[in-house]
XYZ file of C-alpha atoms in Angstrom:
253
model
C -16.164 5.389 -3.715
C -14.832 4.311 -0.095
C -11.390 2.866 0.992
C -10.850 0.880 3.686
C -7.599 2.388 4.716
C -7.953 4.553 7.479
C -5.072 7.160 8.003
C -5.114 10.268 11.136
C -1.443 11.657 10.459
C 0.566 11.349 7.355
C 3.349 11.742 10.189
C 1.945 8.626 11.251
C 1.281 7.189 7.890
C 5.036 7.216 7.365
C 6.167 5.516 10.382
C 3.775 3.022 9.205
C 4.230 2.453 5.848
C 5.151 5.284 3.819
C 9.048 4.593 4.925
C 8.468 1.032 3.057
C 6.876 2.482 0.257
C 9.642 4.471 -0.809
C 11.671 1.331 -0.768
C 9.135 -0.298 -3.223
C 8.538 2.022 -5.443
C 12.094 2.029 -7.863
C 11.580 -1.591 -7.694
C 8.076 -1.281 -8.923
C 8.983 1.861 -11.252
C 11.680 -0.756 -13.010
C 8.978 -3.093 -13.009
C 6.724 -0.895 -15.199
C 9.365 -0.145 -18.242
C 10.460 3.222 -16.740
C 3.311 10.088 -2.351
C 5.887 7.795 -2.657
C 5.976 6.976 -6.067
C 5.241 10.278 -7.229
C 8.331 11.869 -6.121
C 10.310 8.711 -7.100
C 9.207 9.458 -10.625
C 10.416 12.939 -10.507
C 13.435 11.980 -10.253
C 13.415 10.987 -13.761
C 14.105 14.523 -16.053
C 12.360 12.559 -18.837
C 9.104 13.040 -17.493
C 7.269 16.140 -19.031
C 4.265 16.146 -16.269
C 3.266 13.997 -13.599
C -0.731 13.703 -12.342
C -0.704 12.467 -8.803
C -3.991 11.645 -7.250
C -5.529 10.380 -3.607
C -8.702 9.424 -1.907
C -7.305 11.029 1.426
C -7.110 14.746 2.110
C -4.565 14.394 4.741
C -2.094 12.804 1.943
C -2.550 15.653 0.105
C -2.243 18.137 1.563
C 0.721 16.729 3.372
C 2.301 15.846 -0.940
C 1.629 19.503 -1.914
C 2.962 20.319 1.368
C 6.534 18.553 0.385
C 6.355 19.198 -3.680
C 8.580 21.375 -5.295
C 8.524 20.305 -8.622
C 6.897 22.453 -11.036
C 6.075 18.993 -12.690
C 4.038 17.544 -10.000
C 0.167 17.919 -9.880
C -1.716 16.901 -6.364
C -5.018 16.488 -6.098
C -7.885 14.772 -4.174
C -9.310 12.294 -6.262
C -11.601 9.072 -6.762
C -9.748 6.170 -8.300
C -13.168 4.733 -9.841
C -13.790 8.149 -11.486
C -10.348 9.761 -12.267
C -10.828 13.721 -13.095
C -8.542 13.102 -16.442
C -9.269 13.266 -20.311
C -9.808 10.042 -22.215
C -5.561 9.120 -23.572
C -4.058 11.827 -21.404
C -1.025 9.817 -20.168
C 1.954 7.554 -21.305
C 2.055 5.270 -17.781
C -0.963 4.917 -15.301
C 0.396 3.448 -12.001
C -0.372 2.624 -8.763
C 1.261 2.137 -5.737
C -0.180 -0.060 -2.765
C -3.916 1.554 -3.242
C -5.550 -1.400 -5.425
C -6.293 -3.434 -2.324
C -8.435 -0.192 -0.599
C -10.684 0.349 -3.422
C -14.212 -1.852 -3.448
C -14.481 -1.602 -6.981
C -11.553 -2.645 -7.877
C -12.381 -3.141 -11.216
C -13.917 -0.438 -11.615
C -10.524 1.816 -10.544
C -8.493 -0.496 -13.186
C -10.816 0.731 -15.938
C -10.446 4.396 -15.305
C -6.503 4.046 -15.344
C -7.215 2.141 -18.962
C -9.194 4.657 -20.045
C -7.088 7.640 -19.024
C -3.947 6.016 -20.928
C -3.293 6.258 -24.374
C -3.006 3.321 -26.823
C 0.384 1.559 -26.707
C 0.564 3.219 -22.698
C 1.233 1.486 -19.580
C -0.807 0.488 -16.794
C 0.476 -0.955 -13.485
C 0.045 -1.408 -9.975
C 1.532 -3.204 -7.110
C -0.086 -4.250 -3.650
C 1.002 -6.177 -0.701
C 1.067 -9.565 -0.183
C -0.809 -10.001 3.018
C -1.726 -13.272 3.474
C 1.930 -14.665 1.990
C 4.318 -11.813 2.196
C 4.197 -9.645 4.878
C 5.484 -11.430 8.167
C 6.002 -8.192 10.256
C 2.324 -7.581 9.539
C 0.922 -11.291 10.001
C 3.135 -11.395 13.397
C 0.529 -9.239 15.071
C -2.198 -10.517 13.092
C -2.186 -14.234 13.484
C -1.204 -13.088 17.439
C -4.686 -10.811 17.988
C -6.381 -13.837 16.080
C -5.285 -16.427 18.932
C -7.104 -13.768 21.360
C -9.984 -13.438 20.137
C -13.007 -13.596 17.818
C -12.454 -9.843 16.674
C -8.793 -10.956 15.954
C -9.958 -13.630 13.425
C -12.462 -11.949 11.726
C -10.116 -9.039 11.450
C -6.929 -11.824 10.364
C -9.647 -12.931 7.487
C -10.250 -9.381 6.416
C -7.049 -8.242 6.556
C -5.308 -11.424 4.608
C -8.201 -11.453 1.685
C -8.385 -7.995 0.444
C -8.769 -7.242 -2.899
C -6.079 -8.308 -5.650
C -3.850 -9.777 -2.946
C -4.259 -13.512 -4.598
C -1.723 -15.255 -6.824
C -2.889 -14.231 -10.616
C -6.189 -12.572 -9.122
C -4.571 -8.769 -10.371
C -3.516 -10.376 -13.592
C -7.080 -12.177 -14.346
C -8.549 -8.105 -13.314
C -6.129 -6.525 -15.828
C -6.961 -8.990 -18.532
C -11.012 -8.509 -17.630
C -10.816 -4.291 -18.001
C -8.649 -5.220 -22.041
C -5.203 -5.027 -21.081
C -3.036 -6.839 -23.471
C 0.657 -8.659 -22.466
C -0.381 -8.794 -19.100
C 2.850 -10.227 -16.395
C 2.499 -11.050 -12.616
C 5.768 -10.520 -10.440
C 7.030 -10.618 -7.127
C 8.723 -7.529 -5.588
C 10.724 -8.097 -2.408
C 11.775 -4.740 -0.007
C 12.786 -5.717 3.669
C 11.333 -3.827 6.707
C 14.142 -2.683 9.523
C 12.695 -1.600 12.657
C 15.243 -0.107 15.198
C 12.979 -1.762 18.530
C 9.668 -3.092 19.659
C 8.261 0.898 20.349
C 9.542 1.855 16.196
C 7.242 -0.643 14.798
C 4.528 -0.957 17.693
C 3.946 3.679 18.092
C 1.969 4.093 14.519
C -0.565 0.781 14.741
C -1.094 2.060 19.218
C -1.873 5.611 17.248
C -4.888 4.001 15.181
C -2.833 3.792 11.318
C -3.833 1.741 9.476
C -5.961 -1.321 9.229
C -3.843 -2.628 12.208
C -4.452 0.741 14.121
C -8.098 0.774 12.949
C -8.568 -2.600 14.725
C -6.977 -1.329 17.971
C -9.504 1.622 18.487
C -12.090 -1.179 18.965
C -10.834 -2.489 22.105
C -11.041 -1.261 25.751
C -7.995 -0.472 27.459
C -7.914 -3.606 29.298
C -7.764 -5.825 25.953
C -5.043 -3.349 24.438
C -2.929 -3.217 26.921
C -3.059 -7.054 26.608
C -2.508 -7.068 23.097
C 0.413 -4.942 23.586
C 2.312 -6.891 25.388
C 1.406 -10.289 23.324
C 2.713 -8.394 20.172
C 5.434 -7.136 21.772
C 6.069 -10.783 23.372
C 5.967 -12.174 19.031
C 8.559 -9.148 18.194
C 11.230 -9.460 20.566
C 11.150 -13.729 20.005
C 12.453 -14.132 23.220
C 15.717 -11.890 23.112
C 15.902 -8.182 24.159
C 14.371 -5.830 22.144
C 16.011 -4.429 19.459
C 16.327 -4.072 15.748
C 14.549 -6.455 13.799
C 14.190 -7.206 9.940
C 12.122 -8.462 7.422
C 11.678 -9.870 3.922
C 8.181 -8.013 3.052
C 6.895 -9.394 -0.880
C 4.467 -7.556 -3.219
C 2.277 -8.474 -5.889
C 2.950 -6.409 -9.614
C 1.097 -6.165 -12.305
C 1.568 -4.502 -15.622
C -0.540 -4.566 -18.993
C -0.604 -2.855 -21.860
C -3.299 -0.485 -23.094
C -4.836 -1.643 -27.236
């Protein structure tokens, strides 16, 4: 499997998305009936074992360095070929993963395979098209600047599992029952434009990857235009954006 997510450094991802993942994780866990998800789960003393995987060696190394809980095992693995036995877990959860997996149905099937009958399979992804104004601010700005920006907007807004009902249909198609889909909301709070822009300028994530394709003049032009959108006619400073994610859960037969 390949992943459509670009990461260079765990610290860069932390500023881009990790801090917001931690805000989303408790809401996701509450919805499920019970690294950001792994360590949030570890706050529960009722869990005997937590097996965490990630496709990125960068993330795996950072999570292992951070981990001090003996119940947690972290390894690099493919979401479409999980390295676990059938019926091994009570729950299989994916936080901000499925929209970066090209073979999404296969990944959901693997989550179902490793979960015992009666167990929960659940996932959450951002609503890039209609629920992420902080990111759409840049997406729509670059789309107004160039054809490559318009193409990037199309790819970004229509990644897998992001349309209403899409994840629910996939869960049903993979044999899960009592499937429920809902929306979860958090706020992304930035101190200033640099707090927003630094990880993107460093090449992190899909937006950062786009920036690496531009020449120096286009990068300067793009940064100035996005800064203007962020400031919205006022002095640089704190900005807060409401962001929505789609969450879905189902039960293994």
